CSV table of C-alpha atoms in Angstrom, one decimal:
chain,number,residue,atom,x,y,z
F,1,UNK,CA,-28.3,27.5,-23.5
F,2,UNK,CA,-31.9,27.9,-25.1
F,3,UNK,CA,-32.2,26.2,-28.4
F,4,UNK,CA,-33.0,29.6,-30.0
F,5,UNK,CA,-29.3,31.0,-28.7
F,6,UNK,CA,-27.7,27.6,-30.2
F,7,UNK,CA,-29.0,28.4,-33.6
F,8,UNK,CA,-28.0,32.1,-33.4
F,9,UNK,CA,-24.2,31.2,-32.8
F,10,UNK,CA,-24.6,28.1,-35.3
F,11,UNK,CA,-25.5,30.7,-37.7
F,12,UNK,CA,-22.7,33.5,-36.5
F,13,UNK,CA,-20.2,31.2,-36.8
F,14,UNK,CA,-21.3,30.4,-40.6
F,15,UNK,CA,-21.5,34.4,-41.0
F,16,UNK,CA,-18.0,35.0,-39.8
F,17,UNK,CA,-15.6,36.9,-42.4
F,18,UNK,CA,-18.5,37.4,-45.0
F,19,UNK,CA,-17.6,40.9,-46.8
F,20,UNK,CA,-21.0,40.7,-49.1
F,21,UNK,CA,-23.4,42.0,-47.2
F,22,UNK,CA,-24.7,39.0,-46.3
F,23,UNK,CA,-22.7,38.9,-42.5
F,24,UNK,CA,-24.0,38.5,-38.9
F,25,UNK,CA,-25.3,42.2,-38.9
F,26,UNK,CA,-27.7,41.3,-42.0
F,27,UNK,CA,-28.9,38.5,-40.5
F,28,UNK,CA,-29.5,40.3,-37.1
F,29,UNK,CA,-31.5,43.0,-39.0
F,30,UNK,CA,-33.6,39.6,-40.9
F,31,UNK,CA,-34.4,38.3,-37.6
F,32,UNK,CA,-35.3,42.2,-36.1
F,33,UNK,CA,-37.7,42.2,-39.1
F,34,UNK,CA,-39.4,39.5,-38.3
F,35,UNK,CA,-39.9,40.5,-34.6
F,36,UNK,CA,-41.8,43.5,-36.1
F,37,UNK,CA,-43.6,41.5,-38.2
F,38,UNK,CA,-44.7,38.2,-36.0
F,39,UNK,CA,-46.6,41.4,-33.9
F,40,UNK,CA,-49.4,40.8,-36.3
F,41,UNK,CA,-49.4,37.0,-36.0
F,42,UNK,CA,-50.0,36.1,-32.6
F,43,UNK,CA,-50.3,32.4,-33.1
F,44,UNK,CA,-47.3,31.7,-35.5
F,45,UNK,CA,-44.6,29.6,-34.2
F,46,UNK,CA,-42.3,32.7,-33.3
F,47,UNK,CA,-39.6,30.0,-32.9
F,48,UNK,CA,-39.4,28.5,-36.4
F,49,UNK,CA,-39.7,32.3,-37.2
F,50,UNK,CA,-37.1,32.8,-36.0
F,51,UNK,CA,-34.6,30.1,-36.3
F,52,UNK,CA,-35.0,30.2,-39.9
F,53,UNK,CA,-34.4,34.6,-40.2
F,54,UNK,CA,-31.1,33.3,-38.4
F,55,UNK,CA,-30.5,30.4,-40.8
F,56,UNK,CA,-31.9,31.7,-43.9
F,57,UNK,CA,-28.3,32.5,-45.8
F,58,UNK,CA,-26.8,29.3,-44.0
F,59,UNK,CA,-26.4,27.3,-47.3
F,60,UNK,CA,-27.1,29.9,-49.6
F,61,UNK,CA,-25.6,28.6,-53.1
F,62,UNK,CA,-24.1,31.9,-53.9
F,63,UNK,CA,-22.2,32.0,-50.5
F,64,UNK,CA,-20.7,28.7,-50.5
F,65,UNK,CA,-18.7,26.7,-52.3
F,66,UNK,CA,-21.2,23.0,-51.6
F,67,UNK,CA,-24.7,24.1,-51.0
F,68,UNK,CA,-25.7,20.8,-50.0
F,69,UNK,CA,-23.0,19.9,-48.2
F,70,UNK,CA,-23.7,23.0,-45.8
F,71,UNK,CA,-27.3,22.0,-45.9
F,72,UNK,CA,-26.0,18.7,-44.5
F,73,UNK,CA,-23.9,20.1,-41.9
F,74,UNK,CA,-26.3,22.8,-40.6
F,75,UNK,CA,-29.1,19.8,-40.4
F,76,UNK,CA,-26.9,17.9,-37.6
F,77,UNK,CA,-25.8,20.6,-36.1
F,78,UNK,CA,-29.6,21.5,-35.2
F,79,UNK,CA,-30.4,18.3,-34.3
F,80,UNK,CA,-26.9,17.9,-32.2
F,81,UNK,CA,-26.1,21.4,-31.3
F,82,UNK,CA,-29.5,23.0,-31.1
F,83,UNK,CA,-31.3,19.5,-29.9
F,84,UNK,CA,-34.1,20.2,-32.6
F,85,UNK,CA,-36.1,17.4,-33.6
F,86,UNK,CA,-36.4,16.1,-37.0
F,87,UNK,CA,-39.7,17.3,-38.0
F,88,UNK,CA,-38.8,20.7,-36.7
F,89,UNK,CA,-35.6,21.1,-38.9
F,90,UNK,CA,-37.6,20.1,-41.8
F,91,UNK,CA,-39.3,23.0,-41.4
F,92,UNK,CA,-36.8,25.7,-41.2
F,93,UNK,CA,-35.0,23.8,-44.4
F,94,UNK,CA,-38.2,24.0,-46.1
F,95,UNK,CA,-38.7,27.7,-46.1
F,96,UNK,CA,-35.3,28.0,-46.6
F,97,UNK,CA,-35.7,26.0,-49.3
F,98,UNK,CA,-38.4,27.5,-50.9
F,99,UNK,CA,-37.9,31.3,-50.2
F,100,UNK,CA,-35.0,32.8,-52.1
F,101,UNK,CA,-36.0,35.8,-54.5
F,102,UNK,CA,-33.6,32.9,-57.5
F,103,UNK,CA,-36.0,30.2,-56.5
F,104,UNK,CA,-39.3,32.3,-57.1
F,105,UNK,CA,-38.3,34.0,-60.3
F,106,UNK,CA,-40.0,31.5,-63.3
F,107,UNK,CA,-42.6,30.4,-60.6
F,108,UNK,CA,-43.8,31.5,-57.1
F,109,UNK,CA,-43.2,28.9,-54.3
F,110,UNK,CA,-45.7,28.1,-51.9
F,111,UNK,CA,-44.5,29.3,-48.2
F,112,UNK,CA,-46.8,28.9,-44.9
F,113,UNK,CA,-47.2,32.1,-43.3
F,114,UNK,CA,-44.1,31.2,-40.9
F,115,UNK,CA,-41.7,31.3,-44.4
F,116,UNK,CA,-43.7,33.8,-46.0
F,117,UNK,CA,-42.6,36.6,-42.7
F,118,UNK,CA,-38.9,35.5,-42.8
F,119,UNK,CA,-39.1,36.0,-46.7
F,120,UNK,CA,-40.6,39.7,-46.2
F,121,UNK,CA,-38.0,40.4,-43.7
F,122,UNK,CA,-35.1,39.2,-45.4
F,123,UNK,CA,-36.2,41.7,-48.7
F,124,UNK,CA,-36.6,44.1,-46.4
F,125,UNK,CA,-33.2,44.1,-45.6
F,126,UNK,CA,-32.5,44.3,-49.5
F,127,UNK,CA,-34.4,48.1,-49.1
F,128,UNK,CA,-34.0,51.5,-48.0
F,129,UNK,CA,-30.6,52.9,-47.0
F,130,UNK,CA,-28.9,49.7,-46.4
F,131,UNK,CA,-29.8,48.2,-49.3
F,132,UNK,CA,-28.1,50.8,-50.8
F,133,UNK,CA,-25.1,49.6,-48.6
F,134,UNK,CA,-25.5,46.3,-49.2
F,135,UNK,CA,-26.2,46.5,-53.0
F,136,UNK,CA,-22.9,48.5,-53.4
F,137,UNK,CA,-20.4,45.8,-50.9
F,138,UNK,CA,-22.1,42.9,-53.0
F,139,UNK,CA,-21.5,44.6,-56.5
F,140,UNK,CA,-17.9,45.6,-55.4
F,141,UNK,CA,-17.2,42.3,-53.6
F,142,UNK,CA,-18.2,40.3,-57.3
F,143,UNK,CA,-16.4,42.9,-59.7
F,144,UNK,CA,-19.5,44.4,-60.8
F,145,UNK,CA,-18.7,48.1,-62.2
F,146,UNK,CA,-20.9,50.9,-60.6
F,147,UNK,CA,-22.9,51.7,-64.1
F,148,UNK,CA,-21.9,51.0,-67.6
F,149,UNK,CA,-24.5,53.2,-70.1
F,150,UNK,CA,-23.5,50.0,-72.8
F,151,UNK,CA,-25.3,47.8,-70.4
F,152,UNK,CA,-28.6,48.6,-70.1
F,153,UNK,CA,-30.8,46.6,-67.2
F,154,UNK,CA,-32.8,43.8,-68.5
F,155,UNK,CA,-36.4,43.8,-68.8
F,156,UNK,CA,-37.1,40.3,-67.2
F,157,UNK,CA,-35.2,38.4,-64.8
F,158,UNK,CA,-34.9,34.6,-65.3
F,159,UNK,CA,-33.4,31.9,-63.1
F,160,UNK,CA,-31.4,31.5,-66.6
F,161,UNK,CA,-29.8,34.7,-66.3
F,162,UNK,CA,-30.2,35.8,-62.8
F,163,UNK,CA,-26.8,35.5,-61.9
F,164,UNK,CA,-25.3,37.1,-65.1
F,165,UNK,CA,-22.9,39.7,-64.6
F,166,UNK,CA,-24.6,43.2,-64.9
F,167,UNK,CA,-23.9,46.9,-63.4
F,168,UNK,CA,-24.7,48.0,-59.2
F,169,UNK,CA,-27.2,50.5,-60.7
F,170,UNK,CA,-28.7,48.0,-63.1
F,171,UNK,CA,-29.7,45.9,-59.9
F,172,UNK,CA,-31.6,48.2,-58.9
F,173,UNK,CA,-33.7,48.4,-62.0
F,174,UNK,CA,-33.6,44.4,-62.3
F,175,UNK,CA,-34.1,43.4,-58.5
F,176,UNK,CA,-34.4,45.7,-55.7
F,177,UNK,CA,-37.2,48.3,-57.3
F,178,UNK,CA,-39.2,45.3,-57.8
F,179,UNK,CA,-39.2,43.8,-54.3
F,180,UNK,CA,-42.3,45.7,-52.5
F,181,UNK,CA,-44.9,44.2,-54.9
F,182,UNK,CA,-43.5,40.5,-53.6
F,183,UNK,CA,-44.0,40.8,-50.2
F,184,UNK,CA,-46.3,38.7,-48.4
F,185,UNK,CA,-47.4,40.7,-45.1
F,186,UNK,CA,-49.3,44.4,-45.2
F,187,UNK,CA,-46.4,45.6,-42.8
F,188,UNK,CA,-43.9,44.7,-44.9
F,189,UNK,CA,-45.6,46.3,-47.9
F,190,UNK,CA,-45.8,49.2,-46.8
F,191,UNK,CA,-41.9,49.5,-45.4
F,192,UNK,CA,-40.8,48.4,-48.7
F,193,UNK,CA,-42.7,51.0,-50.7
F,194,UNK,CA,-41.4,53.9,-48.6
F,195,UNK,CA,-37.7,52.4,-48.3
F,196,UNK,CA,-38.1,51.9,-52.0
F,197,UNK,CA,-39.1,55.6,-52.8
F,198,UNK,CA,-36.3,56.5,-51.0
F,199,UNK,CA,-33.5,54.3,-53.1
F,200,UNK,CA,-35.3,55.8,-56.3
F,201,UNK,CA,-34.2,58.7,-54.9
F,202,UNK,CA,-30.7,57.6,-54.6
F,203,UNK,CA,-30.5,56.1,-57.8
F,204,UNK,CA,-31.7,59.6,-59.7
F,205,UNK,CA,-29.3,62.0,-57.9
F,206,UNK,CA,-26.7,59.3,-58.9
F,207,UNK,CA,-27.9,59.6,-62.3
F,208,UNK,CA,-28.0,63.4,-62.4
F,209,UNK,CA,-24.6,63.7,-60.9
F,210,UNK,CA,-22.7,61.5,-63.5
C-alpha cells in the first residue's frame, strides 16, 4: 500500500458516521480541488498536497471531542501506519494548523503555497451548490434555525464569537459570501466568485419566498 492510500483510509476511518457535512465525500471533493488546482504548480510537492486535503478535518476542534489528543493520534498513525517521516508530518500538521477560516479571522496566517492550495480547496467546497448542502446538514446537525428576522447577521466575525449560535441564512451573510476574496490561487478565485453568485441566488429566492 502507497503511503498516499494509508493516509486516505487513516482519514476515512476518522470520517466515518460524520452527519455535518464534514464526511468522507467532503473530503474527497477537498482533495479533487486540489488536483485541479496543483495543475498550475508543477513543482509543489503534490504529495503533502495531498495528504493534508485528506487530513485537513482530522483534528478539527469542532468535530472532536480532544483536539489534541486526535492531533496526537493522527501523528503516529503517519509515522506508523503511513511510514511518514517526522519532518514530513510536521508539515501536513502545520498547514493544518494554520489554515482554518477560525484561525485566520483576527489575523491572516502565513501558509507556503502547499497549505495555501489545500486552504482554497477546502472553501471551495464551502461554495456553490453544495455549500448550500453542506451549510443546511451543519446548521440542522447544531440546532441552528433556518432564519430568524430577530437575528440579524453580524457585521464582523471574531474568533470571540465565531462559534456563537446564529441562523443557516445568517451564515451565509457572515461566512460563506465572504470566502472568494480569501482565496489564495487565481483558479480558485474565480470558481468561488461564480459558485458564490450562484448561492446569492439561492439565498434571494429563499428570501422572496418566505
Amino acid at each position: 500500500m502507497d503511503q498516499l492510500t494509508a493516509i486516505a483510509q487513516i482519514a476515512q476511518e476518522q470520517a466515518v458516521g460524520d452527519r455535518s457535512g464534514h464526511d468522507f465525500a467532503h473530503i474527497q471533493r477537498v482533495v479533487a480541488n486540489a488536483r485541479r488546482l496543483l495543475a498550475a504548480y508543477p513543482t509543489v510537492d503534490r504529495t503533502l498536497v495531498l495528504a493534508t486535503a485528506y487530513l485537513h478535518d482530522y483534528y478539527d476542534e469542532k468535530l472532536v471531542a480532544d483536539s489534541a489528543q486526535a492531533k496526537a493520534a493522527l501523528e503516529q498513525k503517519l509515522a506508523v501506519t503511513a511510514g511518514l517521516p517526522k519532518d514530513d508530518i510536521n508539515q501536513i500538521t502545520f498547514i493544518i494548523d494554520h489554515m482554518s477560516f477560525a484561525k485566520n479571522i483576527d489575523t491572516r496566517q502565513p501558509l507556503p503555497l502547499a497549505g495555501q492550495i489545500v486552504q482554497d480547496a477546502d472553501r471551495l467546497d464551502a461554495l456553490g451548490a453544495v455549500g448550500i448542502f453542506r451549510a443546511i446538514r451543519y446548521g440542522a446537525t447544531h440546532g441552528s434555525p433556518d432564519y430568524d428576522p430577530a437575528i440579524p447577521p453580524r457585521q464582523q466575525l471574531t474568533a470571540a464569537n465565531y462559534r456563537q449560535p446564529s441562523t443557516i441564512i445568517n451564515h451565509f451573510y457572515e461566512k460563506l459570501f465572504t470566502l472568494a476574496g480569501t482565496m489564495n490561487t487565481p483558479a480558485a478565485r474565480q470558481m468561488a466568485e461564480e459558485r458564490t453568485a450562484f448561492m446569492k441566488q439561492f439565498v434571494a429566492e429563499y428570501m422572496a419566498e418566505i
